[in-house]
mmCIF file of C-alpha atoms in Angstrom:
data_model
loop_
_atom_site.group_PDB
_atom_site.id
_atom_site.type_symbol
_atom_site.label_atom_id
_atom_site.label_comp_id
_atom_site.label_asym_id
_atom_site.label_seq_id
_atom_site.Cartn_x
_atom_site.Cartn_y
_atom_site.Cartn_z
ATOM 1 C CA MET U 1 0.000 0.000 0.000
ATOM 2 C CA SER U 2 1.166 3.453 -0.719
ATOM 3 C CA SER U 3 0.788 6.139 1.825
ATOM 4 C CA GLN U 4 -0.359 9.547 0.754
ATOM 5 C CA GLN U 5 0.937 12.646 2.364
ATOM 6 C CA GLN U 6 -0.546 16.053 1.949
ATOM 7 C CA ARG U 7 1.951 18.666 1.007
ATOM 8 C CA THR U 8 1.523 22.273 1.959
ATOM 9 C CA ALA U 9 3.515 25.113 0.515
ATOM 10 C CA ILE U 10 3.528 28.702 1.610
ATOM 11 C CA ALA U 11 3.920 31.267 -1.138
ATOM 12 C CA ASP U 12 5.797 34.249 0.217
ATOM 13 C CA LYS U 13 4.301 36.690 -2.224
ATOM 14 C CA THR U 14 0.725 36.090 -1.178
ATOM 15 C CA LEU U 15 1.553 36.616 2.463
ATOM 16 C CA GLU U 16 3.245 39.975 1.921
ATOM 17 C CA ASN U 17 0.130 41.946 1.110
ATOM 18 C CA GLN U 18 -3.255 40.423 0.452
ATOM 19 C CA CYS U 19 -5.055 43.708 -0.151
ATOM 20 C CA GLN U 20 -5.486 44.538 -3.839
ATOM 21 C CA VAL U 21 -6.632 48.049 -3.095
ATOM 22 C CA GLN U 22 -3.297 48.939 -1.569
ATOM 23 C CA ASN U 23 -1.335 47.572 -4.552
ATOM 24 C CA HIS U 24 -3.513 48.805 -7.394
ATOM 25 C CA SER U 25 -4.970 52.097 -6.306
ATOM 26 C CA ALA U 26 -3.838 55.128 -8.255
ATOM 27 C CA LYS U 27 -2.424 57.729 -5.933
ATOM 28 C CA GLU U 28 -2.431 60.892 -8.023
ATOM 29 C CA ILE U 29 -2.611 60.707 -11.782
ATOM 30 C CA GLN U 30 -2.939 64.417 -12.497
ATOM 31 C CA ALA U 31 0.089 66.019 -14.106
ATOM 32 C CA GLU U 32 1.504 68.869 -12.127
ATOM 33 C CA ASN U 33 1.069 72.368 -13.496
ATOM 34 C CA ARG U 34 4.319 73.835 -14.693
ATOM 35 C CA ASP U 35 4.679 77.451 -15.711
ATOM 36 C CA ASP U 36 7.921 76.890 -17.648
ATOM 37 C CA VAL U 37 6.274 74.589 -20.226
ATOM 38 C CA PRO U 38 4.290 76.339 -22.968
ATOM 39 C CA ARG U 39 0.725 75.098 -23.247
ATOM 40 C CA HIS U 40 -1.559 75.194 -26.242
ATOM 41 C CA SER U 41 -5.071 76.467 -26.041
ATOM 42 C CA ASP U 42 -7.872 73.986 -25.457
ATOM 43 C CA LYS U 43 -9.323 74.476 -28.925
ATOM 44 C CA ARG U 44 -6.929 74.207 -31.844
ATOM 45 C CA HIS U 45 -7.697 75.014 -35.458
ATOM 46 C CA LYS U 46 -8.001 72.128 -37.870
ATOM 47 C CA ILE U 47 -5.133 71.983 -40.338
ATOM 48 C CA ASN U 48 -5.628 71.957 -44.083
ATOM 49 C CA PHE U 49 -3.350 68.954 -44.730
ATOM 50 C CA PRO U 50 -2.472 67.991 -48.313
ATOM 51 C CA PRO U 51 -3.448 64.582 -49.673
ATOM 52 C CA ALA U 52 -1.290 61.647 -48.621
ATOM 53 C CA SER U 53 -0.173 61.257 -52.247
ATOM 54 C CA SER U 54 1.633 64.635 -52.121
ATOM 55 C CA GLY U 55 4.965 63.118 -51.195
ATOM 56 C CA LYS U 56 7.071 66.240 -51.752
ATOM 57 C CA GLN U 57 4.917 68.371 -49.427
ATOM 58 C CA TRP U 58 5.166 65.758 -46.669
ATOM 59 C CA GLU U 59 8.944 65.481 -47.106
ATOM 60 C CA ASP U 60 9.251 69.268 -46.875
ATOM 61 C CA LEU U 61 7.117 69.293 -43.736
ATOM 62 C CA ASP U 62 9.276 66.582 -42.177
ATOM 63 C CA SER U 63 12.422 68.630 -42.864
ATOM 64 C CA LYS U 64 10.851 71.774 -41.378
ATOM 65 C CA ILE U 65 9.801 69.930 -38.223
ATOM 66 C CA VAL U 66 13.259 68.409 -37.732
ATOM 67 C CA LEU U 67 14.953 71.803 -38.177
ATOM 68 C CA LYS U 68 12.556 73.538 -35.808
ATOM 69 C CA ILE U 69 12.907 70.847 -33.119
ATOM 70 C CA ASP U 70 16.689 70.906 -33.401
ATOM 71 C CA SER U 71 16.850 74.692 -33.192
ATOM 72 C CA LEU U 72 14.339 75.088 -30.341
ATOM 73 C CA LEU U 73 15.113 72.024 -28.260
ATOM 74 C CA GLY U 74 18.730 71.199 -29.163
ATOM 75 C CA LYS U 75 20.191 70.233 -25.795
ATOM 76 C CA SER U 76 17.001 70.360 -23.740
ATOM 77 C CA THR U 77 16.089 67.705 -21.245
ATOM 78 C CA LEU U 78 13.981 64.775 -22.353
ATOM 79 C CA GLU U 79 11.075 66.030 -20.231
ATOM 80 C CA ARG U 80 11.138 69.405 -21.966
ATOM 81 C CA LYS U 81 11.328 67.776 -25.393
ATOM 82 C CA LEU U 82 8.359 65.543 -24.639
ATOM 83 C CA ALA U 83 6.337 68.420 -23.215
ATOM 84 C CA THR U 84 6.807 70.686 -26.241
ATOM 85 C CA PHE U 85 7.103 68.244 -29.165
ATOM 86 C CA GLY U 86 3.381 68.174 -29.997
ATOM 87 C CA ASP U 87 3.100 71.959 -29.878
ATOM 88 C CA ILE U 88 6.060 72.364 -32.244
ATOM 89 C CA VAL U 89 4.672 69.832 -34.718
ATOM 90 C CA TYR U 90 1.213 71.420 -34.614
ATOM 91 C CA GLN U 91 2.482 74.958 -35.089
ATOM 92 C CA THR U 92 4.791 73.928 -37.947
ATOM 93 C CA CYS U 93 1.918 72.152 -39.719
ATOM 94 C CA LEU U 94 -0.365 75.142 -39.191
ATOM 95 C CA ASP U 95 2.270 77.565 -40.514
ATOM 96 C CA THR U 96 2.952 75.342 -43.520
ATOM 97 C CA PHE U 97 -0.534 74.306 -44.614
ATOM 98 C CA GLY U 98 -2.815 76.804 -42.895
ATOM 99 C CA ALA U 99 -6.099 76.281 -41.085
ATOM 100 C CA LYS U 100 -9.243 74.860 -42.654
#
């Protein structure tokens, strides 16, 4: 006859904290307001983009955006680059193609 023994194992991870609320609750997800980062207005104008088949216009836009980002953000911190990238791209597109 074979004897059966019950095995018990204790998982350390489940004993550390059994409360999901404590592990998964968002503390504060609002971004802090910073005065040194330029902000765009809530309502932006729609841009009169050219058709996707206009390859030359899109290449020119790409070059303009790269030049503007390099000149304005050259050796800026990553945080500053990320905070202003969208505004630079939007303004360059608006200046290039105009509003609808």
